[in-house]
Coordinates of N, CA and C and ligand atoms in Angstrom, one line a residue:
X246 N 0.8 -1.2 0.0 CA 0.0 0.0 0.0 C 0.8 1.3 0.0
X247 N 1.8 1.2 1.0 CA 2.8 2.4 1.0 C 3.5 2.6 -0.3
X248 N 3.8 1.5 -0.9 CA 4.5 1.6 -2.2 C 3.7 2.3 -3.2
X249 N 2.4 1.9 -3.2 CA 1.4 2.5 -4.2 C 1.3 4.0 -4.0
X250 N 1.2 4.4 -2.7 CA 1.0 5.8 -2.3 C 2.3 6.5 -2.8
X251 N 3.5 5.9 -2.6 CA 4.7 6.5 -3.0 C 4.8 6.8 -4.5
X252 N 4.4 5.6 -5.2 CA 4.4 5.8 -6.7 C 3.5 6.9 -7.2
X253 N 2.2 6.9 -6.5 CA 1.3 8.0 -7.0 C 1.8 9.4 -6.7
X254 N 2.5 9.6 -5.5 CA 3.1 10.9 -5.2 C 4.1 11.3 -6.2
X255 N 5.0 10.3 -6.6 CA 6.0 10.5 -7.5 C 5.4 11.0 -8.9
X256 N 4.4 10.2 -9.3 CA 3.7 10.6 -10.6 C 3.1 12.0 -10.5
X257 N 2.4 12.3 -9.4 CA 1.8 13.7 -9.4 C 2.9 14.7 -9.4
X258 N 4.0 14.4 -8.8 CA 5.1 15.4 -8.8 C 5.6 15.6 -10.2
X259 N 5.8 14.5 -10.9 CA 6.3 14.6 -12.3 C 5.3 15.4 -13.2
X260 N 4.0 15.1 -13.0 CA 2.9 15.8 -13.8 C 3.0 17.2 -13.5
X261 N 3.0 17.5 -12.2 CA 3.0 18.9 -11.7 C 4.1 19.7 -12.3
X262 N 5.4 19.1 -12.2 CA 6.5 19.8 -12.7 C 6.5 20.0 -14.2
X263 N 5.9 19.0 -14.9 CA 5.9 19.1 -16.3 C 4.9 20.2 -16.7
X264 N 3.8 20.3 -16.0 CA 2.8 21.4 -16.2 C 3.5 22.7 -16.0
X265 N 4.2 22.8 -15.0 CA 4.9 24.1 -14.6 C 5.8 24.5 -15.7
X266 N 6.6 23.5 -16.2 CA 7.6 23.8 -17.3 C 6.8 24.4 -18.5
X267 N 5.7 23.6 -18.8 CA 4.9 24.0 -20.0 C 4.4 25.4 -19.9
X268 N 3.9 25.7 -18.7 CA 3.4 27.1 -18.5 C 4.5 28.2 -18.7
X269 N 5.6 27.9 -18.2 CA 6.7 28.8 -18.4 C 7.1 29.0 -19.9
X270 N 7.1 27.8 -20.6 CA 7.4 27.9 -22.0 C 6.4 28.8 -22.7
X271 N 5.1 28.6 -22.4 CA 4.0 29.3 -23.0 C 4.2 30.8 -22.9
X272 N 4.5 31.2 -21.7 CA 4.7 32.6 -21.4 C 5.8 33.2 -22.3
X273 N 6.9 32.5 -22.4 CA 8.0 33.0 -23.2 C 7.6 33.1 -24.7
X274 N 6.8 32.1 -25.1 CA 6.4 32.0 -26.5 C 5.4 33.1 -27.0
X275 N 4.8 33.7 -26.1 CA 3.9 34.8 -26.5 C 4.6 35.9 -27.3
X276 N 4.3 36.2 -28.5 CA 5.0 37.2 -29.2 C 4.6 38.6 -28.8
X277 N 5.5 39.4 -28.5 CA 5.2 40.8 -28.1 C 5.1 41.6 -29.4
X278 N 4.1 42.5 -29.4 CA 3.8 43.3 -30.6 C 5.1 44.2 -30.9
X279 N 5.5 44.2 -32.1 CA 6.7 45.1 -32.5 C 6.2 46.6 -32.5
X280 N 7.1 47.4 -32.2 CA 6.7 48.9 -32.1 C 6.0 49.4 -33.3
X281 N 6.5 49.0 -34.4 CA 5.9 49.5 -35.7 C 4.6 48.9 -36.0
X282 N 4.2 47.8 -35.3 CA 3.0 47.1 -35.6 C 1.8 47.9 -35.0
X283 N 0.9 48.4 -35.9 CA -0.2 49.3 -35.5 C -1.5 48.6 -35.8
X284 N -2.5 48.7 -35.0 CA -3.8 48.2 -35.3 C -4.5 49.1 -36.2
X285 N -4.9 48.7 -37.4 CA -5.6 49.7 -38.2 C -7.1 49.5 -38.1
X286 N -7.8 50.6 -38.0 CA -9.3 50.6 -37.9 C -9.8 50.8 -39.3
X287 N -10.7 49.9 -39.7 CA -11.3 49.9 -41.1 C -12.5 50.9 -41.1
X288 N -13.3 50.7 -42.1 CA -14.5 51.6 -42.2 C -15.8 50.6 -42.1
X289 N -16.8 51.1 -41.5 CA -18.0 50.2 -41.5 C -18.6 50.0 -42.9
X290 N -18.3 50.9 -43.8 CA -18.9 50.7 -45.2 C -18.3 49.5 -45.8
X291 N -17.2 49.0 -45.4 CA -16.6 47.9 -46.0 C -17.3 46.5 -45.6
X292 N -18.0 46.6 -44.6 CA -18.6 45.4 -44.0 C -20.0 45.1 -44.6
X293 N -20.1 43.9 -45.2 CA -21.4 43.5 -45.8 C -21.8 42.1 -45.4
X294 N -23.0 41.9 -45.1 CA -23.5 40.6 -44.7 C -23.6 39.7 -46.0
X295 N -23.6 38.4 -45.8 CA -23.8 37.5 -47.0 C -25.2 37.7 -47.5
X296 N -25.5 37.5 -48.7 CA -26.9 37.7 -49.2 C -27.9 36.9 -48.4
X297 N -29.0 37.5 -48.1 CA -30.0 36.9 -47.3 C -31.1 37.9 -47.0
X298 N -32.1 37.5 -46.1 CA -33.3 38.3 -45.8 C -32.9 39.6 -45.1
X299 N -31.9 39.7 -44.3 CA -31.6 40.8 -43.5 C -30.2 41.4 -43.8
X300 N -30.2 42.7 -43.8 CA -28.9 43.4 -44.0 C -28.4 44.1 -42.8
X301 N -27.1 44.4 -42.7 CA -26.6 45.1 -41.6 C -27.2 46.6 -41.6
X302 N -27.5 47.1 -40.4 CA -27.9 48.5 -40.3 C -26.7 49.3 -40.6
X303 N -26.8 50.3 -41.6 CA -25.7 51.1 -41.9 C -25.4 52.0 -40.8
X304 N -24.1 52.2 -40.4 CA -23.8 53.1 -39.3 C -23.8 54.5 -39.9
X305 N -24.5 55.4 -39.3 CA -24.4 56.8 -39.8 C -23.2 57.6 -39.2
X306 N -22.2 56.8 -38.8 CA -21.0 57.4 -38.2 C -19.8 56.3 -38.4
X307 N -18.6 56.8 -38.3 CA -17.5 55.9 -38.4 C -17.3 55.2 -37.1
X308 N -16.3 54.3 -37.1 CA -16.0 53.6 -35.9 C -15.5 54.5 -34.8
X309 N -15.0 55.7 -35.1 CA -14.5 56.6 -34.0 C -15.6 57.6 -33.7
X310 N -16.8 57.4 -34.2 CA -18.0 58.3 -34.1 C -18.5 58.4 -32.6
X311 N -18.1 57.5 -31.8 CA -18.5 57.5 -30.4 C -17.3 57.8 -29.5
X312 N -16.1 58.0 -30.0 CA -14.9 58.2 -29.2 C -14.9 59.5 -28.5
X313 N -14.3 59.7 -27.3 CA -13.6 58.7 -26.6 C -14.5 57.8 -25.7
X314 N -15.9 58.0 -25.8 CA -16.8 57.3 -24.9 C -16.8 55.8 -25.2
X315 N -16.9 55.5 -26.4 CA -16.7 54.1 -26.8 C -15.6 54.1 -27.9
X316 N -14.6 53.3 -27.6 CA -13.3 53.4 -28.4 C -13.5 52.7 -29.7
X317 N -12.9 53.2 -30.8 CA -13.0 52.7 -32.2 C -12.8 51.2 -32.3
X318 N -11.8 50.7 -31.6 CA -11.5 49.2 -31.7 C -12.7 48.3 -31.2
X319 N -13.3 48.8 -30.1 CA -14.5 48.1 -29.6 C -15.6 48.1 -30.6
X320 N -15.8 49.4 -31.2 CA -16.8 49.6 -32.2 C -16.6 48.7 -33.5
X321 N -15.3 48.6 -33.9 CA -15.1 47.8 -35.0 C -15.3 46.3 -34.8
X322 N -14.8 45.8 -33.7 CA -14.9 44.4 -33.4 C -16.4 44.0 -33.3
X323 N -17.1 45.0 -32.6 CA -18.5 44.7 -32.3 C -19.4 44.7 -33.6
X324 N -19.1 45.7 -34.5 CA -19.9 45.7 -35.7 C -19.5 44.8 -36.7
X325 N -18.2 44.7 -37.0 CA -17.7 44.0 -38.2 C -17.5 42.4 -37.8
X326 N -17.5 42.1 -36.6 CA -17.4 40.7 -36.3 C -18.7 40.1 -35.6
X327 N -19.0 40.7 -34.4 CA -20.1 40.1 -33.6 C -21.5 40.3 -34.3
X328 N -21.7 41.6 -34.7 CA -23.0 41.8 -35.3 C -23.1 41.1 -36.7
X329 N -22.0 41.2 -37.5 CA -22.0 40.5 -38.7 C -22.3 39.0 -38.6
X330 N -21.7 38.5 -37.6 CA -21.9 37.0 -37.3 C -23.3 36.6 -37.1
X331 N -23.9 37.5 -36.2 CA -25.4 37.2 -35.9 C -26.2 37.3 -37.2
X332 N -25.9 38.3 -38.0 CA -26.7 38.6 -39.2 C -26.6 37.4 -40.2
X333 N -25.3 37.0 -40.4 CA -25.1 36.0 -41.4 C -25.7 34.6 -40.8
X334 N -25.6 34.4 -39.5 CA -26.2 33.1 -39.0 C -27.7 33.1 -39.1
X335 N -28.3 34.4 -38.8 CA -29.8 34.5 -38.9 C -30.2 34.2 -40.4
X336 N -29.6 34.8 -41.3 CA -29.9 34.6 -42.7 C -29.8 33.2 -43.1
X337 N -28.7 32.5 -42.7 CA -28.5 31.1 -43.0 C -29.7 30.3 -42.5
X338 N -30.1 30.6 -41.2 CA -31.1 29.8 -40.6 C -32.5 30.0 -41.2
X339 N -32.7 31.2 -41.8 CA -34.0 31.5 -42.4 C -34.0 31.2 -43.8
X340 N -32.9 30.9 -44.5 CA -32.9 30.7 -45.9 C -33.9 29.7 -46.4
X341 N -34.8 30.1 -47.3 CA -35.8 29.2 -47.8 C -37.1 29.1 -47.0
X342 N -37.1 29.6 -45.8 CA -38.3 29.4 -45.0 C -39.4 30.4 -45.5
X343 N -40.6 30.0 -45.4 CA -41.7 30.8 -46.0 C -41.9 32.1 -45.4
X344 N -41.5 32.3 -44.1 CA -41.7 33.6 -43.5 C -40.4 34.4 -43.5
X345 N -39.5 34.1 -44.4 CA -38.2 34.6 -44.5 C -38.3 36.2 -44.6
X346 N -39.2 36.6 -45.4 CA -39.3 38.0 -45.7 C -40.2 38.9 -44.8
X347 N -40.7 38.3 -43.7 CA -41.5 39.1 -42.8 C -40.7 40.0 -41.9
X348 N -41.3 41.1 -41.4 CA -40.5 42.0 -40.6 C -39.9 41.3 -39.4
X349 N -38.7 41.7 -39.0 CA -38.0 41.1 -37.8 C -38.9 41.0 -36.6
X350 N -39.7 42.1 -36.4 CA -40.6 42.2 -35.2 C -41.6 41.0 -35.2
X351 N -42.2 40.7 -36.3 CA -43.1 39.7 -36.4 C -42.4 38.3 -36.2
X352 N -41.3 38.1 -36.8 CA -40.6 36.9 -36.5 C -40.2 36.7 -35.1
X353 N -39.8 37.8 -34.4 CA -39.5 37.7 -33.0 C -40.7 37.3 -32.1
X354 N -41.8 37.9 -32.4 CA -43.0 37.6 -31.7 C -43.4 36.1 -31.8
X355 N -43.2 35.6 -33.0 CA -43.6 34.2 -33.2 C -42.6 33.1 -32.9
X356 N -41.4 33.6 -32.6 CA -40.3 32.7 -32.5 C -40.4 31.6 -31.4
X357 N -40.1 30.4 -31.8 CA -40.1 29.3 -30.9 C -38.9 29.4 -30.0
X358 N -39.3 29.7 -28.7 CA -38.2 29.9 -27.7 C -37.3 28.7 -27.4
X359 N -37.8 27.6 -27.8 CA -36.9 26.4 -27.5 C -35.8 26.2 -28.6
X360 N -35.9 27.0 -29.7 CA -34.9 26.9 -30.7 C -33.8 27.9 -30.3
X361 N -32.9 27.4 -29.5 CA -31.9 28.2 -28.8 C -31.0 29.0 -29.8
X362 N -30.6 28.4 -30.9 CA -29.7 29.0 -31.8 C -30.4 30.2 -32.5
X363 N -31.6 29.8 -33.1 CA -32.2 30.9 -33.7 C -32.6 32.1 -32.8
X364 N -33.0 31.8 -31.6 CA -33.3 32.7 -30.6 C -32.1 33.7 -30.4
X365 N -31.0 33.1 -30.2 CA -29.7 33.9 -30.0 C -29.4 34.7 -31.2
X366 N -29.5 34.2 -32.4 CA -29.1 34.9 -33.6 C -30.1 36.0 -34.1
X367 N -31.4 35.7 -33.9 CA -32.5 36.7 -34.2 C -32.4 37.8 -33.2
X368 N -32.2 37.5 -31.9 CA -32.2 38.5 -30.9 C -30.9 39.3 -31.1
X369 N -29.8 38.6 -31.4 CA -28.5 39.3 -31.6 C -28.6 40.3 -32.8
X370 N -29.3 39.9 -33.9 CA -29.5 40.8 -35.0 C -30.4 42.0 -34.6
X371 N -31.5 41.7 -34.1 CA -32.5 42.9 -33.8 C -31.9 43.8 -32.8
X372 N -31.3 43.2 -31.7 CA -30.9 44.1 -30.5 C -29.7 45.1 -31.0
X373 N -28.7 44.4 -31.7 CA -27.6 45.3 -32.2 C -28.1 46.3 -33.2
X374 N -29.0 46.0 -34.1 CA -29.5 46.9 -35.1 C -30.1 48.2 -34.4
X375 N -30.8 47.9 -33.3 CA -31.3 49.1 -32.5 C -30.3 49.9 -31.8
X376 N -29.4 49.1 -31.2 CA -28.2 49.7 -30.5 C -27.4 50.7 -31.4
X377 N -27.1 50.2 -32.6 CA -26.3 51.1 -33.6 C -27.1 52.4 -33.9
X378 N -28.4 52.2 -34.0 CA -29.2 53.4 -34.5 C -29.3 54.4 -33.4
X379 N -29.2 54.1 -32.2 CA -29.6 55.0 -31.1 C -28.2 55.6 -30.4
X380 N -27.1 55.2 -30.8 CA -25.9 55.8 -30.4 C -25.3 56.7 -31.5
X381 N -24.1 57.2 -31.2 CA -23.5 58.1 -32.2 C -24.0 59.5 -32.1
X382 N -24.7 59.8 -31.0 CA -25.3 61.2 -30.8 C -24.4 62.0 -29.7
X383 N -25.0 63.0 -29.2 CA -24.2 63.8 -28.3 C -24.7 63.7 -26.8
X384 N -25.6 62.7 -26.6 CA -26.1 62.6 -25.2 C -27.1 63.6 -24.9
X385 N -26.9 64.2 -23.7 CA -27.9 65.3 -23.3 C -29.2 64.7 -22.8
X386 N -30.3 65.3 -23.1 CA -31.5 64.8 -22.7 C -32.5 64.7 -23.8
X387 N -33.6 64.0 -23.6 CA -34.6 63.9 -24.7 C -35.4 65.2 -24.8
X388 N -36.1 65.4 -25.9 CA -36.9 66.6 -26.1 C -38.4 66.2 -26.3
X389 N -39.2 67.3 -26.4 CA -40.6 67.2 -26.9 C -41.4 66.1 -26.1
X390 N -42.2 65.3 -26.9 CA -43.2 64.4 -26.3 C -42.4 63.4 -25.4
X391 N -41.3 62.8 -25.9 CA -40.6 61.8 -25.0 C -40.1 62.4 -23.7
X392 N -39.6 63.6 -23.8 CA -39.1 64.3 -22.6 C -40.3 64.4 -21.5
X393 N -41.5 64.9 -22.0 CA -42.5 65.0 -21.0 C -43.0 63.7 -20.6
X394 N -43.1 62.6 -21.4 CA -43.5 61.3 -21.0 C -42.6 60.8 -20.0
X395 N -41.2 60.9 -20.2 CA -40.3 60.4 -19.2 C -40.4 61.1 -17.9
X396 N -40.7 62.4 -17.9 CA -40.9 63.2 -16.6 C -42.1 62.7 -15.9
X397 N -43.2 62.5 -16.7 CA -44.5 62.0 -16.1 C -44.3 60.6 -15.5
X398 N -43.6 59.7 -16.3 CA -43.5 58.3 -15.8 C -42.5 58.1 -14.7
X399 N -41.4 58.8 -14.8 CA -40.3 58.5 -13.8 C -40.0 59.6 -12.9
X400 N -40.8 60.7 -13.0 CA -40.7 61.8 -12.0 C -39.7 62.9 -12.6
X401 N -38.6 62.4 -13.2 CA -37.6 63.4 -13.8 C -36.7 62.6 -14.7
X402 N -36.0 63.3 -15.6 CA -35.0 62.6 -16.4 C -33.9 62.0 -15.6
X403 N -33.5 62.7 -14.5 CA -32.5 62.1 -13.7 C -32.9 60.8 -13.0
X404 N -34.2 60.8 -12.6 CA -34.7 59.5 -12.0 C -34.7 58.5 -13.0
X405 N -35.1 58.8 -14.2 CA -35.2 57.8 -15.3 C -33.7 57.2 -15.5
X406 N -32.8 58.1 -15.6 CA -31.4 57.7 -15.8 C -30.9 56.7 -14.6
X407 N -31.3 57.2 -13.5 CA -30.9 56.3 -12.3 C -31.5 54.9 -12.3
X408 N -32.8 54.9 -12.6 CA -33.5 53.6 -12.7 C -33.0 52.7 -13.9
X409 N -32.7 53.4 -15.0 CA -32.2 52.6 -16.2 C -30.8 52.1 -15.9
X410 N -29.9 52.9 -15.3 CA -28.6 52.5 -14.9 C -28.6 51.3 -13.9
X411 N -29.5 51.5 -12.9 CA -29.6 50.4 -12.0 C -30.1 49.1 -12.7
X412 N -31.0 49.1 -13.6 CA -31.4 48.0 -14.3 C -30.3 47.3 -15.1
X413 N -29.5 48.2 -15.8 CA -28.4 47.7 -16.6 C -27.2 47.1 -15.7
X414 N -27.0 47.7 -14.5 CA -26.0 47.2 -13.6 C -26.4 45.9 -13.0
X415 N -27.7 45.8 -12.7 CA -28.3 44.6 -12.0 C -28.3 43.3 -12.9
X416 N -28.3 43.5 -14.2 CA -28.3 42.4 -15.1 C -27.1 41.5 -14.9
X417 N -27.4 40.3 -14.5 CA -26.2 39.3 -14.1 C -25.7 38.7 -15.4
X418 N -24.4 38.9 -15.7 CA -23.9 38.3 -16.9 C -24.4 39.0 -18.1
X419 N -24.3 38.3 -19.3 CA -24.6 39.0 -20.5 C -26.1 39.3 -20.7
X420 N -26.4 40.4 -21.3 CA -27.8 40.7 -21.5 C -27.9 42.2 -22.0
X421 N -29.1 42.7 -21.9 CA -29.5 43.9 -22.4 C -30.4 44.7 -21.5
X422 N -30.3 46.0 -21.5 CA -31.2 46.9 -20.7 C -32.0 47.7 -21.7
X423 N -33.3 47.9 -21.4 CA -34.2 48.4 -22.4 C -35.1 49.6 -21.9
X424 N -35.5 50.5 -22.8 CA -36.7 51.3 -22.5 C -37.7 50.9 -23.5
X425 N -38.9 50.5 -23.0 CA -39.9 50.0 -24.0 C -41.2 50.7 -23.9
X426 N -42.0 50.6 -24.9 CA -43.4 51.1 -24.9 C -44.2 49.9 -25.0
X427 N -45.1 49.8 -24.0 CA -46.0 48.6 -24.0 C -47.3 48.9 -24.8
X428 N -48.2 47.9 -24.7 CA -49.4 47.9 -25.6 C -50.3 49.2 -25.3
X429 N -50.2 49.6 -24.0 CA -51.0 50.8 -23.6 C -50.3 52.1 -23.9
X430 N -49.1 52.0 -24.4 CA -48.4 53.2 -24.7 C -47.5 53.7 -23.6
X431 N -47.4 52.9 -22.5 CA -46.6 53.3 -21.3 C -45.2 53.1 -21.5
X432 N -44.3 53.9 -20.9 CA -42.9 53.7 -20.9 C -42.5 52.8 -19.8
X433 N -41.6 51.8 -20.0 CA -41.1 50.9 -19.0 C -39.7 50.5 -19.2
X434 N -39.0 50.4 -18.0 CA -37.5 50.0 -18.1 C -37.5 48.5 -17.7
X435 N -36.7 47.8 -18.5 CA -36.5 46.3 -18.2 C -35.1 45.9 -18.6
X436 N -34.8 44.6 -18.3 CA -33.6 44.0 -18.9 C -33.8 42.6 -19.3
X437 N -33.0 42.0 -20.0 CA -33.2 40.7 -20.5 C -31.9 39.9 -20.5
X438 N -31.9 38.6 -20.6 CA -30.8 37.7 -20.5 C -30.2 37.5 -22.0
X439 N -28.9 37.3 -22.1 CA -28.3 37.0 -23.4 C -28.8 37.9 -24.5
X440 N -29.4 37.3 -25.6 CA -29.9 38.2 -26.6 C -31.4 38.2 -26.7
X441 N -32.0 37.9 -25.6 CA -33.5 38.0 -25.5 C -33.9 39.5 -25.6
X442 N -35.1 39.8 -25.9 CA -35.6 41.1 -25.9 C -37.1 41.1 -25.6
X443 N -37.7 42.3 -25.2 CA -39.0 42.4 -24.8 C -40.1 42.1 -25.8
X444 N -39.7 41.8 -27.1 CA -40.7 41.5 -28.1 C -40.9 40.0 -28.1
X445 N -39.9 39.2 -27.6 CA -40.0 37.8 -27.5 C -41.0 37.3 -26.4
X446 N -41.4 36.1 -26.5 CA -42.3 35.5 -25.5 C -41.6 35.4 -24.2
X447 N -42.3 35.2 -23.1 CA -41.9 34.8 -21.8 C -40.8 35.9 -21.2
X448 N -41.0 37.1 -21.5 CA -40.1 38.1 -20.9 C -40.7 38.8 -19.7
X449 N -39.9 39.4 -18.8 CA -40.4 40.0 -17.6 C -41.5 41.1 -18.0
X450 N -41.1 41.9 -19.0 CA -42.0 43.0 -19.5 C -42.0 42.9 -20.9
X451 N -43.2 43.0 -21.5 CA -43.4 43.0 -23.0 C -43.6 44.3 -23.5
X452 N -43.1 44.6 -24.7 CA -43.3 45.9 -25.3 C -42.2 46.0 -26.5
X453 N -42.3 47.2 -27.2 CA -41.4 47.4 -28.2 C -40.3 48.4 -27.8
X454 N -39.1 47.9 -27.9 CA -38.0 48.8 -27.4 C -37.8 50.0 -28.2
X455 N -37.4 51.2 -27.5 CA -37.0 52.3 -28.3 C -35.5 52.7 -27.9
X456 N -35.1 52.0 -26.9 CA -33.6 52.3 -26.6 C -33.0 50.9 -26.0
X457 N -31.9 50.6 -26.5 CA -31.2 49.4 -26.2 C -29.8 49.6 -25.7
X458 N -29.5 49.0 -24.6 CA -28.1 49.1 -24.1 C -27.5 47.6 -24.0
X459 N -26.5 47.4 -24.8 CA -25.8 46.1 -24.8 C -24.9 46.1 -23.5
X460 N -25.1 45.2 -22.6 CA -24.3 45.0 -21.5 C -23.4 43.7 -21.4
X461 N -23.3 43.1 -22.6 CA -22.3 42.0 -22.8 C -20.9 42.7 -22.6
X462 N -20.0 41.9 -22.1 CA -18.6 42.4 -21.8 C -18.0 42.9 -23.1
X463 N -18.3 42.2 -24.3 CA -17.6 42.6 -25.5 C -17.9 44.1 -25.9
X464 N -19.0 44.6 -25.3 CA -19.3 46.0 -25.6 C -18.5 47.0 -24.9
X465 N -17.8 46.6 -23.9 CA -17.1 47.6 -23.1 C -15.8 47.2 -22.5
X466 N -15.4 45.9 -22.6 CA -14.2 45.4 -21.8 C -12.9 46.0 -22.2
X467 N -12.7 46.4 -23.5 CA -11.4 46.9 -24.0 C -11.1 48.3 -23.3
X468 N -12.1 49.1 -23.2 CA -12.0 50.4 -22.7 C -12.2 50.6 -21.1
X469 N -13.0 49.7 -20.7 CA -13.4 49.8 -19.3 C -13.2 48.6 -18.4
X470 N -12.6 47.5 -19.0 CA -12.4 46.3 -18.3 C -13.7 45.9 -17.7
X471 N -13.8 45.5 -16.4 CA -15.0 45.0 -15.8 C -15.9 46.1 -15.3
X472 N -15.6 47.4 -15.5 CA -16.3 48.5 -14.9 C -17.5 48.8 -15.8
X473 N -18.6 48.1 -15.6 CA -19.8 48.3 -16.4 C -20.4 49.7 -16.2
X474 N -20.3 50.2 -15.0 CA -20.9 51.5 -14.6 C -20.3 52.6 -15.4
X475 N -18.9 52.5 -15.7 CA -18.3 53.5 -16.5 C -18.8 53.5 -17.9
X476 N -19.0 52.3 -18.4 CA -19.5 52.2 -19.8 C -21.0 52.7 -19.9
X477 N -21.7 52.5 -18.9 CA -23.1 53.0 -18.9 C -23.2 54.5 -19.0
X478 N -22.3 55.1 -18.2 CA -22.2 56.6 -18.3 C -21.7 57.0 -19.7
X479 N -20.8 56.3 -20.2 CA -20.2 56.6 -21.5 C -21.3 56.5 -22.6
X480 N -22.2 55.5 -22.4 CA -23.3 55.2 -23.3 C -24.2 56.5 -23.3
X481 N -24.6 56.9 -22.1 CA -25.4 58.1 -22.0 C -24.8 59.4 -22.7
X482 N -23.5 59.4 -22.8 CA -22.8 60.5 -23.4 C -22.9 60.5 -24.9
X483 N -23.2 59.4 -25.5 CA -23.3 59.3 -26.9 C -24.7 58.8 -27.4
X484 N -25.7 58.9 -26.5 CA -27.0 58.6 -26.9 C -27.6 59.6 -27.9
X485 N -28.3 59.1 -28.9 CA -28.9 60.0 -29.9 C -30.4 60.1 -29.5
X486 N -30.7 61.0 -28.7 CA -32.1 61.1 -28.1 C -33.1 61.5 -29.2
X487 N -32.6 62.2 -30.3 CA -33.5 62.5 -31.4 C -34.1 61.3 -32.0
X488 N -33.2 60.3 -32.3 CA -33.6 59.0 -32.8 C -34.5 58.3 -31.9
X489 N -34.2 58.3 -30.6 CA -35.1 57.6 -29.6 C -36.5 58.3 -29.6
X490 N -36.4 59.6 -29.7 CA -37.7 60.3 -29.7 C -38.6 60.0 -30.9
X491 N -37.9 59.9 -32.0 CA -38.7 59.6 -33.3 C -39.3 58.2 -33.2
X492 N -38.6 57.2 -32.6 CA -39.1 55.9 -32.4 C -40.3 55.9 -31.4
X493 N -40.2 56.7 -30.5 CA -41.3 56.8 -29.5 C -42.6 57.4 -30.1
X494 N -42.4 58.5 -30.9 CA -43.5 59.1 -31.5 C -44.2 58.2 -32.6
X495 N -43.3 57.5 -33.3 CA -44.0 56.6 -34.3 C -44.8 55.5 -33.6
X496 N -44.4 55.0 -32.5 CA -45.1 54.0 -31.8 C -46.4 54.5 -31.1
X497 N -46.3 55.7 -30.5 CA -47.6 56.1 -29.8 C -48.6 56.6 -30.9
X498 N -48.3 56.9 -32.1 CA -49.2 57.3 -33.1 C -50.0 56.1 -33.7
X499 N -49.4 54.9 -33.4 CA -50.0 53.7 -34.0 C -51.4 53.4 -33.4
Ligands
MN202 MN1 -23.0 43.1 -28.5

């Protein structure tokens, strides 16, 4: 018995020391960027989805359009890789389906929530499309009808911002924070997991979003590391309230 224990101890020592050696080697092998190596930022106009039912929302600004609040590298990775990927995957999944050409909102309402992959890609496409549309602005405050509705619903703009920020901060792990208009035309703040949104079935609050905040780490990690609060403040600095207001007015007129 003792002999067995001795052999096992020796074996673990050998394994441990070989792991240790491997780790050291890996650290040395990591290539350090040469001084002249520069990351180049492309243009959003160069990015195209593969042919299919849905196209990428065109950015009305360049990747540096939200800098320094949201850094150009994050914008490029987010738009040209993550968003593009959701769009291509959604198009692939819908290709040939009879409802392929229906509006995205109708597809989201009818979506089979047990289809995990389609749910992720359809949500990923819709949520990001809205996110791109409502940033790139100068922050500040909403105006006109939306401003008075926010005051009436939340007491003041500052209260709204506080409640929205709390909702975005409270979301555990990846997800989204929303300002939505429900069937009665009321404004509500909510959040969702992963790429779910308030148009889909089985959500805490149902409604049509007019404002979307991506709180996945890929949306802020490069510039803010794990400090989501800093990113939420930055997001408010680049919000395009005019666009959000237009979306609100179009919905309440319906
Ligand atoms: Mn994202």
